[in-house]
Every structure is written in structure tokens, then in C-alpha cells.
Amino acid sequence: MTISFRILILGHGEMGQAMEYLLKDQHPLDIWEKFPQDNYPSVILEESAPQADIVLFCLPVNPHREIVRQIAPLLKKTCLCVSIAKGLDEAGQTAAQIFSENLAKHQPYALLYGPMISEEIRAGRYAFGQLGCRDLASLHKIQSCFRHTPLYIEHTADITGISWSVILKNVYAMAFGMADELKLGDNMRGYLSVAALEELNQIVCEMGGQTGSPYHLAGLGDLITTATSESSHHHELGRRLAREETHDISGEGPHTLKMIAQYQLLNTNDYPLFRLINSIVPHPHNVRLKFHDYLEQVYEKQGST
């Protein structure tokens, strides 16, 4: 028997529409959009939040704090808040940190990350998500919510690990776009996959996550999807950077680089590929030469050990 939940979807962009497509036939939905279009009515947040069994944050991470604080006093104790945001806000915090600091201690929350391209979801294709939560009740609730849909859910308790995996994969995905634009070949793509994952694993551990966490859906799965899809925003950003374009180079990846530098969130000295990308994004000049110098330095260092 399928259990029905009342679901509040926050945001009616591409991912909000994808969630609506998956859930509309099984659950009563309320959809809230700060700037609604004329073709659908947005609910009143203060009226819908108290009724929700699940709140899906289909929004960038930046507005999370304001909205969480607005609805937190209104939520049922059992209401599960779930974010799909894969970035850092202007305070350099993840969606998980915002939930942890602004929701009541009893309020359950989770993160849903993985290969979930919205266009493919809305076309009825398979999608795969890794749910980061610390209690099995939240896992069972989300699995039941998406049962009989083509979105398959796996579980992890490593919220920190998957948060940083998905945040940083947008940074590394840009390197794949650069390499493709420069026609560096499939061998380079294979090398970048290994180098990016090695650094992701090291950084996740530095940030307090579990070793091996990036080798699953929120890391490897989402990285390959974002780094190789021609429709990927960050793959296209990499292509544009390789062409030495500087206009409107924006998105979660460039913003992540900015926040990491601004708040000194991690020591980048031990991550050569990350440093390469970080050197190119603000100054996309001689990108081919920078790739060559990066490889020379990596292998010179290996030869001296």
C-alpha cells in the first residue's frame, strides 16, 4: 500500500518541477515560489508549512536560512525537511549546517544528492539519489515518498561527507569542460576522474566526513554526470573558461571557490587539481599551458618521492 504524504515544494524552478513530476500522482502537493509565474498559483507559506509532512527545498542554498527561520516555528514535529541544494551560502555554510543551526533540535532533516538531472527526470528517465540522514525513520519516509517513481534512493549517515562531495564536484566538473574544449582527449578525462576523486576523498576527510564517502552517488555518481553531460552548466563553464571567456562565469562552482577563499574553509596546498581550477576561474588565460604545467608539477613531485 502506498502511503500518501502532504508535500510542500519550495521553489518551482527546474528541480522543483522535476519533483512535482515525480510526486504529483501519489501525494497532495503544495508549491511555493517567491516570484510565481502567471501559469500557476503559489501557496501562502504560512498556511501550507504547518500542514506539511515533508518540505522539499528545491532552491539554491542562499535563501535557505531566511526560509528555514520563517517556517521553523510552524512545522509539525514530525515534518521532514529535505534539501537538494549543492552549494555554500554567503556565510560559507552548507544546507546541512543551516538546517542544524536553525531548525528545532527535534526537527528531522535530510539531504538528497546524486545523479538527478531535472530534464531527464521530467522525461521519465531513471535518477539516483543518496539520502543523507541520521535516523532510519527519515530514510523510510523518503523511500516511501518516492516509491513507484524512477528515482532510486540509497542511504548514508555521512551528512558532512556527501555535502562536501556534491559541493566540490561542481568545482572539479569545470576541469572536464576545460579539457574537452581543449580537445585533450579521453585519456585526460580518465585521469581527471581519478585525480578529482582522490582529492575529493582527502578534502572530505579534512572537513570531518568519512573516507570513501565520495565514491558513491553524491560524489562519483554526481561528478561523472555533471562533468560529462553536454547540458551541464559547469561543464559549459569549463568550456567557456578554456576559450578565455570572462563574462558571466557564475554558478555554484565559482561561488564555492570564492567562499572557500573568503572564509579559509580548507587548506588547498595539498590539492593540485583544485589549485589549477582555482587559478583558471578568475584568470582564464593560457589554460592549455596551465594544464601542461600542472601535470609536469604533479609527476615531478611523484618522481621525487
Short mmCIF file of N, CA, C and O in Angstrom, two decimals, residues 61-65 87-95 97-98 255 259 263:
data_model
loop_
_atom_site.label_atom_id
_atom_site.label_comp_id
_atom_site.label_asym_id
_atom_site.label_seq_id
_atom_site.Cartn_x
_atom_site.Cartn_y
_atom_site.Cartn_z
N VAL A 61 21.10 27.30 -2.15
CA VAL A 61 21.33 27.29 -0.71
C VAL A 61 21.20 28.69 -0.10
O VAL A 61 20.85 28.82 1.08
N ASN A 62 21.44 29.75 -0.87
CA ASN A 62 21.44 31.10 -0.30
C ASN A 62 20.15 31.47 0.42
O ASN A 62 20.20 32.05 1.51
N PRO A 63 18.95 31.21 -0.12
CA PRO A 63 17.74 31.59 0.61
C PRO A 63 17.33 30.62 1.71
O PRO A 63 16.33 30.86 2.39
N HIS A 64 18.07 29.52 1.89
CA HIS A 64 17.66 28.52 2.88
C HIS A 64 17.49 29.12 4.28
O HIS A 64 16.49 28.86 4.96
N ARG A 65 18.47 29.90 4.72
CA ARG A 65 18.44 30.39 6.10
C ARG A 65 17.19 31.22 6.37
O ARG A 65 16.49 31.02 7.37
N GLY A 87 25.49 23.72 -2.71
CA GLY A 87 26.42 24.83 -2.68
C GLY A 87 26.62 25.35 -1.28
O GLY A 87 26.17 24.75 -0.30
N LEU A 88 27.32 26.49 -1.19
CA LEU A 88 27.54 27.19 0.06
C LEU A 88 26.80 28.52 0.01
O LEU A 88 26.72 29.16 -1.04
N ASP A 89 26.26 28.93 1.15
CA ASP A 89 25.59 30.24 1.17
C ASP A 89 26.62 31.35 1.36
O ASP A 89 27.83 31.10 1.37
N GLU A 90 26.17 32.58 1.49
CA GLU A 90 27.09 33.71 1.59
C GLU A 90 27.85 33.72 2.91
O GLU A 90 28.81 34.49 3.06
N ALA A 91 27.45 32.88 3.85
CA ALA A 91 28.21 32.73 5.09
C ALA A 91 29.17 31.54 5.02
O ALA A 91 29.81 31.21 6.01
N GLY A 92 29.25 30.91 3.85
CA GLY A 92 30.13 29.77 3.67
C GLY A 92 29.62 28.50 4.31
O GLY A 92 30.41 27.60 4.63
N GLN A 93 28.30 28.38 4.48
CA GLN A 93 27.73 27.21 5.15
C GLN A 93 26.95 26.34 4.17
O GLN A 93 26.38 26.81 3.18
N THR A 94 26.91 25.06 4.48
CA THR A 94 26.16 24.09 3.70
C THR A 94 24.69 24.10 4.12
O THR A 94 24.33 24.63 5.18
N ALA A 95 23.85 23.48 3.29
CA ALA A 95 22.43 23.35 3.65
C ALA A 95 22.27 22.60 4.96
O ALA A 95 21.42 22.93 5.79
N GLN A 97 24.34 22.51 7.51
CA GLN A 97 24.68 23.38 8.64
C GLN A 97 23.56 24.37 8.92
O GLN A 97 23.25 24.66 10.08
N ILE A 98 22.93 24.88 7.87
CA ILE A 98 21.81 25.81 8.05
C ILE A 98 20.65 25.11 8.75
O ILE A 98 20.04 25.66 9.68
N HIS A 255 31.20 30.10 -7.13
CA HIS A 255 30.83 30.65 -5.82
C HIS A 255 31.49 29.85 -4.70
O HIS A 255 31.93 30.43 -3.69
N MET A 259 33.84 31.33 -1.68
CA MET A 259 33.55 31.15 -0.26
C MET A 259 34.69 30.44 0.47
O MET A 259 35.03 30.77 1.61
N TYR A 263 36.44 32.48 3.52
CA TYR A 263 36.35 32.00 4.90
C TYR A 263 37.46 31.02 5.26
O TYR A 263 37.45 30.47 6.37
#
